[in-house]
mmCIF file of C-alpha atoms in Angstrom:
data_model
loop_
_atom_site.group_PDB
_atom_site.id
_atom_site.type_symbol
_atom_site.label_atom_id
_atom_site.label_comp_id
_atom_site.label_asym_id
_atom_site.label_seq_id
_atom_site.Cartn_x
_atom_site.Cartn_y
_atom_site.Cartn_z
ATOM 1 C CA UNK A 1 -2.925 -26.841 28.821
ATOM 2 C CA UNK A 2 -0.190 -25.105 26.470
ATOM 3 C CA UNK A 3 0.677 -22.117 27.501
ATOM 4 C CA UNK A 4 1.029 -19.206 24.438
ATOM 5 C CA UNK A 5 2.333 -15.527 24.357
ATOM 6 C CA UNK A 6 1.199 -13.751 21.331
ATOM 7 C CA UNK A 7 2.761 -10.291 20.146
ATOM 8 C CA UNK A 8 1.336 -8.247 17.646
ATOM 9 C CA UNK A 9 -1.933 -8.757 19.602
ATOM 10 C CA UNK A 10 -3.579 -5.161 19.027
ATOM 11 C CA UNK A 11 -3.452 -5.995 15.407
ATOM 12 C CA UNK A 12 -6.015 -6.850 12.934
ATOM 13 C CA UNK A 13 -4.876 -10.677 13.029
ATOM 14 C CA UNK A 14 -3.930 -10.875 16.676
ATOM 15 C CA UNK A 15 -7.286 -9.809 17.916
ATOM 16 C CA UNK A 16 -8.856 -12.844 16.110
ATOM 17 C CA UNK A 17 -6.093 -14.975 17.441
ATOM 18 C CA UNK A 18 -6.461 -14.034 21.137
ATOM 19 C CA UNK A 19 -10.239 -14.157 20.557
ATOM 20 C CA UNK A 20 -9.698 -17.962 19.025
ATOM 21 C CA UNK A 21 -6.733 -19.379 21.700
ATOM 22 C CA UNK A 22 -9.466 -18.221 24.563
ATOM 23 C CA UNK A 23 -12.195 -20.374 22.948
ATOM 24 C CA UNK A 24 -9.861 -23.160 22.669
ATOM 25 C CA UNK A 25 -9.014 -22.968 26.462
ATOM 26 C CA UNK A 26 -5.520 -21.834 25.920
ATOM 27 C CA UNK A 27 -3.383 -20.135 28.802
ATOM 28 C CA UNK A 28 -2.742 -16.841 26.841
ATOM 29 C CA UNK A 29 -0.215 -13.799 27.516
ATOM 30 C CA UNK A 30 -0.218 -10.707 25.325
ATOM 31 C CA UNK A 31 2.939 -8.854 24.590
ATOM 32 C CA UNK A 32 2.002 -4.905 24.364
ATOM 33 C CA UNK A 33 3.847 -1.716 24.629
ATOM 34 C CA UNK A 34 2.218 0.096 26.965
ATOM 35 C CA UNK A 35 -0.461 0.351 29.656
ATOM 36 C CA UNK A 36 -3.613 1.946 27.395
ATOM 37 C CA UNK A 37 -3.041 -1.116 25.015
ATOM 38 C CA UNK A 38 -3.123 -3.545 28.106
ATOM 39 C CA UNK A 39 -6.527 -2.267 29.308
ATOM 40 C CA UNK A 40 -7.889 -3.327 25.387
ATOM 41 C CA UNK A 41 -7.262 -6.706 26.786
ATOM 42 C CA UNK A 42 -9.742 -8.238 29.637
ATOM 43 C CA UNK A 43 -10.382 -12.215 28.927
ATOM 44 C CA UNK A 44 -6.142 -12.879 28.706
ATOM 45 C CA UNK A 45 -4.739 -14.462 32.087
ATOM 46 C CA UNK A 46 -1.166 -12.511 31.787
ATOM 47 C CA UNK A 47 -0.181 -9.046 29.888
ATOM 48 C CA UNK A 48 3.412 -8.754 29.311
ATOM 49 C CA UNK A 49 4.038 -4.894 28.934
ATOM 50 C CA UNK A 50 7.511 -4.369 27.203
ATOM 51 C CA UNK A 51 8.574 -2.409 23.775
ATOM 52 C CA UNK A 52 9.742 -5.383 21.401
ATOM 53 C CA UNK A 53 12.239 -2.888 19.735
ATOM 54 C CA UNK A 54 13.728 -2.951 22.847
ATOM 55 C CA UNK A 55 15.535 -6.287 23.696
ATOM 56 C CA UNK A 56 16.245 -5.120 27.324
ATOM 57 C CA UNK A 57 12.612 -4.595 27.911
ATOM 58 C CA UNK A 58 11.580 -8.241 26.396
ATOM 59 C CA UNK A 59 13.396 -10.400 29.884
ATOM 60 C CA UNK A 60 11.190 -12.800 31.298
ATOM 61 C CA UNK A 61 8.586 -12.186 28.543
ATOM 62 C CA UNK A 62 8.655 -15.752 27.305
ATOM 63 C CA UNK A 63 9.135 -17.758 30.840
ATOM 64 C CA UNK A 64 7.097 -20.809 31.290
ATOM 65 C CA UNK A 65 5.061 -19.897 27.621
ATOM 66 C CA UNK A 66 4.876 -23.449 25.417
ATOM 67 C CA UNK A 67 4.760 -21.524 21.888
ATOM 68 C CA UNK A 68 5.219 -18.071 20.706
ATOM 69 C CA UNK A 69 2.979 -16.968 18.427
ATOM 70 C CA UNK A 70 4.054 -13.430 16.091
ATOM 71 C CA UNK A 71 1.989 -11.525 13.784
ATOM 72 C CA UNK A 72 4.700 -8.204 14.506
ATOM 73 C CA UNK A 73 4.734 -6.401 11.196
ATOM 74 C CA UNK A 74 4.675 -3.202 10.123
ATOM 75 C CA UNK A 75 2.815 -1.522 6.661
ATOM 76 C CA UNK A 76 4.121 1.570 7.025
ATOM 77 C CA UNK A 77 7.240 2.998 8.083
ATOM 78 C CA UNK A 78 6.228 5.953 10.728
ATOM 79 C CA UNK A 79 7.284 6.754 13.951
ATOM 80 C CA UNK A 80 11.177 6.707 12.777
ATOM 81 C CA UNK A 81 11.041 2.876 12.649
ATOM 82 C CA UNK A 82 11.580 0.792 9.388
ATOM 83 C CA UNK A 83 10.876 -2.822 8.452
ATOM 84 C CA UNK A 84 14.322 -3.673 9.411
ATOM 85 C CA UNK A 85 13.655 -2.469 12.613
ATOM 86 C CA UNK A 86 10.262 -4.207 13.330
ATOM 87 C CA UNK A 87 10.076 -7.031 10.793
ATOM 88 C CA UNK A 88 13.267 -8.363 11.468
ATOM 89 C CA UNK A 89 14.982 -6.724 14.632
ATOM 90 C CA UNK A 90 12.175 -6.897 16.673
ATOM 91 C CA UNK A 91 11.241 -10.207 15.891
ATOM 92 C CA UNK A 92 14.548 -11.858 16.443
ATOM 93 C CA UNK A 93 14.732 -9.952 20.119
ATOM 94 C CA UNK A 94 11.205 -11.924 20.924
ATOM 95 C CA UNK A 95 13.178 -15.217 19.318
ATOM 96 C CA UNK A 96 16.532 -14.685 21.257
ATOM 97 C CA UNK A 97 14.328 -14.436 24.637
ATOM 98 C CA UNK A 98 12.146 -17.787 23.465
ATOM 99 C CA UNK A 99 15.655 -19.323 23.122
ATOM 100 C CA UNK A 100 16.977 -18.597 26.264
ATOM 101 C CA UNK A 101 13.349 -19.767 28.072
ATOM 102 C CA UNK A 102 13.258 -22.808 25.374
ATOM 103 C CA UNK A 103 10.458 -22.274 23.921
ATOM 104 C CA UNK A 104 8.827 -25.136 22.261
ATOM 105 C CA UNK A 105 7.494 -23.304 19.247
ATOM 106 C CA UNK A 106 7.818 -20.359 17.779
ATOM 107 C CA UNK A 107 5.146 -19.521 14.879
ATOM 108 C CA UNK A 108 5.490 -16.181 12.509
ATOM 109 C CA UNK A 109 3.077 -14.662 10.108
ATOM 110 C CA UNK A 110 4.750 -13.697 7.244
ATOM 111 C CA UNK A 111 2.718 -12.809 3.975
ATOM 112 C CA UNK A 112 2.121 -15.115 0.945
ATOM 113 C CA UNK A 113 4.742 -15.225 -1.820
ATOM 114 C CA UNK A 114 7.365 -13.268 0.896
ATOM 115 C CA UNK A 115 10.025 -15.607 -0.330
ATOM 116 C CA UNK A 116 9.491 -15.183 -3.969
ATOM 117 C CA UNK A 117 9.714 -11.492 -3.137
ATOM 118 C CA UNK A 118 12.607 -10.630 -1.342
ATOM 119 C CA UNK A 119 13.358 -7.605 -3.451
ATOM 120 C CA UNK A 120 10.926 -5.841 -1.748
ATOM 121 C CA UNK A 121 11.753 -3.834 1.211
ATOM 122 C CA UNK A 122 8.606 -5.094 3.120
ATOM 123 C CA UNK A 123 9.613 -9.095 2.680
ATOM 124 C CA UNK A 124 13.083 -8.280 2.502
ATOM 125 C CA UNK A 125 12.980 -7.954 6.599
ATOM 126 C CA UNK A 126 10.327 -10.683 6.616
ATOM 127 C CA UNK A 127 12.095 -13.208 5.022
ATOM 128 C CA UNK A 128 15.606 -11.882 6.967
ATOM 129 C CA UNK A 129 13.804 -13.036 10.197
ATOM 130 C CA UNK A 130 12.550 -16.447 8.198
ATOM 131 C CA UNK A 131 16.063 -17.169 7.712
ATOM 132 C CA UNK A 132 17.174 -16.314 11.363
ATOM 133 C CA UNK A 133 14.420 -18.737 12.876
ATOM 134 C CA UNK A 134 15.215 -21.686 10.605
ATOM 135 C CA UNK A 135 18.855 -21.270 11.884
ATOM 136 C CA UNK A 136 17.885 -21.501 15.040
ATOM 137 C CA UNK A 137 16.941 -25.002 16.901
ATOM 138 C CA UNK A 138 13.550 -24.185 17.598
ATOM 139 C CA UNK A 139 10.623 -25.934 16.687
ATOM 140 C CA UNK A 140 8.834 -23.382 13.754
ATOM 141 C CA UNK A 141 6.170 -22.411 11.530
ATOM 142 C CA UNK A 142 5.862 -19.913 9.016
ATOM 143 C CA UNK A 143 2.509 -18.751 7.837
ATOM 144 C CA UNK A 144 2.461 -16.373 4.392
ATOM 145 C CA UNK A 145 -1.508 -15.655 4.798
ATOM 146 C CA UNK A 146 -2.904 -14.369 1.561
ATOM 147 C CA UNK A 147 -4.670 -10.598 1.639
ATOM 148 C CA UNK A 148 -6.671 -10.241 4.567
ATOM 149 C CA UNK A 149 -10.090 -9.092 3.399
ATOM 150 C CA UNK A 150 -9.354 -6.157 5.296
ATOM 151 C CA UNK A 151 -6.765 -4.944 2.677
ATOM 152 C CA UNK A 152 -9.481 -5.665 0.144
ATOM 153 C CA UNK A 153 -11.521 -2.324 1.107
ATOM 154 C CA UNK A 154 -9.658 -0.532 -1.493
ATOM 155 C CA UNK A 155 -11.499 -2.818 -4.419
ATOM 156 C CA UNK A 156 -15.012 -1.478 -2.253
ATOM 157 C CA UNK A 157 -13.656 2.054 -2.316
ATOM 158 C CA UNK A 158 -13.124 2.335 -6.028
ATOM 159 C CA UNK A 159 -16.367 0.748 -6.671
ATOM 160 C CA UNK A 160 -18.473 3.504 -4.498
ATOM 161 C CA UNK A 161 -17.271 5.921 -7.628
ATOM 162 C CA UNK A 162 -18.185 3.590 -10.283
ATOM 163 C CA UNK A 163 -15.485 2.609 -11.790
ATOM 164 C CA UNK A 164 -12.833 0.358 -10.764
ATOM 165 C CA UNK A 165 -8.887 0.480 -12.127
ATOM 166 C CA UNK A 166 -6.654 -2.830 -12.950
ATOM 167 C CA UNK A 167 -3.780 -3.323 -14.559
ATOM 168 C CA UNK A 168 -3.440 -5.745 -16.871
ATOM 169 C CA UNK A 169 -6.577 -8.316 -17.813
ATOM 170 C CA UNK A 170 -7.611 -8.403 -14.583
ATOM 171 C CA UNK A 171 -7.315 -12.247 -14.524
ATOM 172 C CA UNK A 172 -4.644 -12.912 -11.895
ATOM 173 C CA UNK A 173 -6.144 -14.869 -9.136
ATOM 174 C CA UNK A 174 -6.330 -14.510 -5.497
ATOM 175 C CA UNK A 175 -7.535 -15.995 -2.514
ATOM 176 C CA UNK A 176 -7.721 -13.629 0.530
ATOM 177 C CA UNK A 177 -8.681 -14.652 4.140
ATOM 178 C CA UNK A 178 -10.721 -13.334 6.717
ATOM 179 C CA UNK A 179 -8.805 -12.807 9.930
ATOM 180 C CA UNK A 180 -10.903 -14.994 11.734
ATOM 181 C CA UNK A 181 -10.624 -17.774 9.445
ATOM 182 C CA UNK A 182 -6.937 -17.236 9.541
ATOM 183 C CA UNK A 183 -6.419 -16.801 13.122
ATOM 184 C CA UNK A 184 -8.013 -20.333 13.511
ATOM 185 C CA UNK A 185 -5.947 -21.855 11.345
ATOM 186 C CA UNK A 186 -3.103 -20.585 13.253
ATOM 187 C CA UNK A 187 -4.424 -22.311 16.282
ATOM 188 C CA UNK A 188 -4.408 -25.386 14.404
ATOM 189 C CA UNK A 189 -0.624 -25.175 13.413
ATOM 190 C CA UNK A 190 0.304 -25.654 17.528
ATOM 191 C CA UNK A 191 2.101 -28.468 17.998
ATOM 192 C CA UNK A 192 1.916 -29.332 14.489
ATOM 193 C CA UNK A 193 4.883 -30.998 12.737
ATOM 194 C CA UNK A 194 4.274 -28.259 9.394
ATOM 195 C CA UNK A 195 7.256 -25.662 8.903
ATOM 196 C CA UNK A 196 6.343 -23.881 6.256
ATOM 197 C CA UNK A 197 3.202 -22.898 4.722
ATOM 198 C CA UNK A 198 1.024 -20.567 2.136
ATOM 199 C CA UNK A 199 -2.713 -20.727 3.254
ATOM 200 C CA UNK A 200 -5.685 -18.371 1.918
ATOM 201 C CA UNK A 201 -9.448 -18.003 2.239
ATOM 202 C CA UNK A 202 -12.169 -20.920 0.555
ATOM 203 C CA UNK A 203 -12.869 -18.751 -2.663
ATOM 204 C CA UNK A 204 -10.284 -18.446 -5.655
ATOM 205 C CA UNK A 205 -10.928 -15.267 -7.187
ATOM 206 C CA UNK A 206 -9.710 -13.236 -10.276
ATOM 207 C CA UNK A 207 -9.097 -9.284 -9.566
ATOM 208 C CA UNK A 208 -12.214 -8.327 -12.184
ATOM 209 C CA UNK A 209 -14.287 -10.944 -10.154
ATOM 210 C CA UNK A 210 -13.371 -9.252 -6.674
ATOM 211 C CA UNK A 211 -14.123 -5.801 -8.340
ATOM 212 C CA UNK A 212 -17.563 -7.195 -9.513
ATOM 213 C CA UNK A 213 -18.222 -8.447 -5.908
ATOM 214 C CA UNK A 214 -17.339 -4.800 -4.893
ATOM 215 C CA UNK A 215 -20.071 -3.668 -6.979
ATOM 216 C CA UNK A 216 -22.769 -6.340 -6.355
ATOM 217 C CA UNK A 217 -22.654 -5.289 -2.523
ATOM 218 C CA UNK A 218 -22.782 -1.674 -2.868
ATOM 219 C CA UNK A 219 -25.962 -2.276 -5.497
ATOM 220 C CA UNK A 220 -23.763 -0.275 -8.156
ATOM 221 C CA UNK A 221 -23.123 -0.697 -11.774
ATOM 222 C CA UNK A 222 -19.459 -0.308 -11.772
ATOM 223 C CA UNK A 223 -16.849 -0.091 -14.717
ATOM 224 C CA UNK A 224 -13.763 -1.841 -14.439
ATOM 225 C CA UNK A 225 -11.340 -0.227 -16.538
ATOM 226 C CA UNK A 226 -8.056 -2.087 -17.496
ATOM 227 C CA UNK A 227 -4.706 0.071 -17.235
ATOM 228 C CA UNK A 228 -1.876 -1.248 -19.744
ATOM 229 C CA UNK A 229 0.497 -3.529 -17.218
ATOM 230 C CA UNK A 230 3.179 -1.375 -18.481
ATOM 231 C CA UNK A 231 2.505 1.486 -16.605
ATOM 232 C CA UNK A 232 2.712 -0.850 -13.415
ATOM 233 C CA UNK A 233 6.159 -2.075 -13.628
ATOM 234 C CA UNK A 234 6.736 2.091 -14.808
ATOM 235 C CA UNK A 235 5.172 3.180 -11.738
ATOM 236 C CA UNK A 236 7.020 0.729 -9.557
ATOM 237 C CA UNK A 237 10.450 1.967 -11.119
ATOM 238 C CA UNK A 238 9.401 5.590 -11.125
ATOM 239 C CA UNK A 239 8.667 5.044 -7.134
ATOM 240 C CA UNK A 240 11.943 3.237 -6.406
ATOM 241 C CA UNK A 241 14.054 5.719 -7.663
ATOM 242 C CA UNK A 242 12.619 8.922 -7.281
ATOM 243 C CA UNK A 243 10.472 8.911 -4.001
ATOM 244 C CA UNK A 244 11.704 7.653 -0.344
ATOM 245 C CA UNK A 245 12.000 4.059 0.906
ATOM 246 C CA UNK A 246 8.727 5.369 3.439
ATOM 247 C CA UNK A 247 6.633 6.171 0.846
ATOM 248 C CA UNK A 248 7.210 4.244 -1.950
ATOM 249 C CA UNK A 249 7.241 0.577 0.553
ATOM 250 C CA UNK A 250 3.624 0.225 0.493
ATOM 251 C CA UNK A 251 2.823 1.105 -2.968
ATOM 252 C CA UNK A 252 5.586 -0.921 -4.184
ATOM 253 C CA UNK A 253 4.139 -4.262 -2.339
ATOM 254 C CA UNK A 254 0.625 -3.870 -3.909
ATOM 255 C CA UNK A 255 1.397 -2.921 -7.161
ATOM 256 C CA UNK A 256 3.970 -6.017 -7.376
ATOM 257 C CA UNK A 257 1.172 -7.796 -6.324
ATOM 258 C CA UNK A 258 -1.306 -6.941 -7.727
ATOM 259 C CA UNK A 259 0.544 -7.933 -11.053
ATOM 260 C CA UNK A 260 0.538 -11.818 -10.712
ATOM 261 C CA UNK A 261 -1.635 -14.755 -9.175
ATOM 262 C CA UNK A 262 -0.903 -15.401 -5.508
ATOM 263 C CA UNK A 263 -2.517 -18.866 -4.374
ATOM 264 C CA UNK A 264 -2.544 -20.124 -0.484
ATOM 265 C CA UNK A 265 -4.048 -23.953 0.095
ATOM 266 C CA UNK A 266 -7.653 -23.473 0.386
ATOM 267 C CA UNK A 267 -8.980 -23.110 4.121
ATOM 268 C CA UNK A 268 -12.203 -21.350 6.203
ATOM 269 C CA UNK A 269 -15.595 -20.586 5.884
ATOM 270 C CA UNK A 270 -16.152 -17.153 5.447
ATOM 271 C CA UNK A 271 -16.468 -15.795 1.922
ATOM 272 C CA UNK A 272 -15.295 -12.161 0.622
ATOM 273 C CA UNK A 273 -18.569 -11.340 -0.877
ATOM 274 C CA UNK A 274 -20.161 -11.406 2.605
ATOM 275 C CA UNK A 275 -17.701 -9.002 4.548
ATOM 276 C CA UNK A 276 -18.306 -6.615 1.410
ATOM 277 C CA UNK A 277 -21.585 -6.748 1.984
ATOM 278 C CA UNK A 278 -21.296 -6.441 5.145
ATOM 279 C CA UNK A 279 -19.162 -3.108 4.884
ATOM 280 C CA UNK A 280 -21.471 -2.020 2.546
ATOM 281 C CA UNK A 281 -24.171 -1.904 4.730
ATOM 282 C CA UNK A 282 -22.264 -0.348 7.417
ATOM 283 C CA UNK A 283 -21.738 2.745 5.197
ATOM 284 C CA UNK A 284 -24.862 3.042 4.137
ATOM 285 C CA UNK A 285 -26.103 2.797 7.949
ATOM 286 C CA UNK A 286 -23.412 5.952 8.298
ATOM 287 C CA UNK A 287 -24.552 7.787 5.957
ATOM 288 C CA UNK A 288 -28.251 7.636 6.257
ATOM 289 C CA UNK A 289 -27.154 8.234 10.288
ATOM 290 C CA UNK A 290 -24.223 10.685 10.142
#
């Protein structure tokens, strides 16, 4: 039975992965940062408490664990850390302590398209780690998941007003991934001879077609109302510039997204139209039951 540490389990993906290596009959530890975040976890047979930032807290974190599995990643700079300082630092102090225990495998979520995108400050400290676990002579895999359908509430929040704002045509494709789907998938990539990777969800899906599936589950007739590109790549300057690396890192990842096709290999079962649905009806059940 392999034995796996995953950090970055509190997450939205490491949930579903702890959830999916406990099915499989994996021997699973989960690295956390503190006590409250150990009690989340009750079906794990070992909870490594240590802060990841800090290498000296990290020792012995990895011993006797086959493959190390990371999803560490930060949105949002807060909490006087930066993507430098998760994304990359933090990362590489987890891979210099699966070094030193020799680690068989070390597998890290990145995000789809990271190494096209290396301009931006959020892959810019994804990619840095990339690079440092290629150079080193561990077995790897990188994942670059497309958008989880979590990040797709936004398209079901714009529809609840009606109308719905793109730039461009709207045409630019996507395939986003549920983080179940996506955790199993990970599961399947232990042990596996793959390196390198792009992977998204079963449906291939234009931005107008995701903002008509928005609509469709909150029973709405919406309007989707195409901004001129131009003002993206505007925006995305104006932000650089003229606001701070905290605030403008987010905005600047979606927008650049959001303004070309990002396609993983086709894999899972569950479909983006359902989870909107099913969001929709949780909403509803809130506000009927406030």
């Amino acid at each position: 039975m392999k034995r796996i540490l995953v950090a970055g389990a509190t997450g939205y993906l490491g949930r579903f992965l702890v959830q999916a290596l406990k099915t499989q009959g994996y021997w699973v530890r989960v690295l956390v940062r503190n006590h409250p975040q150990a009690t989340q976890f009750t079906d794990v047979d070992d909870v490594f408490i240590g802060e990841i930032t800090k290498p000296e807290q990290l020792k012995n974190s990895t011993k006797d664990i086959d493959c190390v599995i990371s999803t560490v990643g930060i949105t949002r700079q807060k909490e006087g850390l930066t993507y430098i300082d998760v994304d990359y630092q933090a990362n590489k102090n987890l891979l210099e302590e699966a070094i030193k225990s020799q680690v068989k495998q070390f597998i890290y979520i990145s995000a789809i398209d990271g190494d096209k995108y290396r301009q931006l400050k959020i892959f810019e400290a994804k990619e840095r780690f990339v690079d440092k676990l290629k150079q080193s002579n561990l077995s790897y895999c990188v994942i670059r998941p497309n958008g989880y359908f979590s990040d797709m509430g936004d398209f079901l929040q714009m529809a609840s007003s009606g109308k719905v704002y793109l730039f461009g045509s709207g045409k630019q494709q996507i395939n986003p991934i549920s983080g179940n789907d996506l955790a199993h998938f990970v599961v399947k990539m232990i042990g596996n001879n793959t390196t390198e990777i792009s992977i998204g969800g079963p449906d291939i899906l234009s931005l107008n077609q995701i903002a008509e599936l928005a609509g469709i589950a909150l029973n709405k007739k919406i309007k989707i109302i195409h901004l001129p590109d131009a003002l993206r790549k505007i925006t995305i300057f104006t932000l650089r510039h003229f606001t701070s690396q905290k605030f403008y890192g987010p905005l600047e990842f979606f927008l650049t997204f959001m303004g070309a096709s990002h396609i993983g290999e086709v894999y899972g079962e569950e479909h983006l139209s359902d989870y909107y649905l099913d969001l929709a009806n949780k909403r509803d059940s809130k506000n009927k039951h406030p």
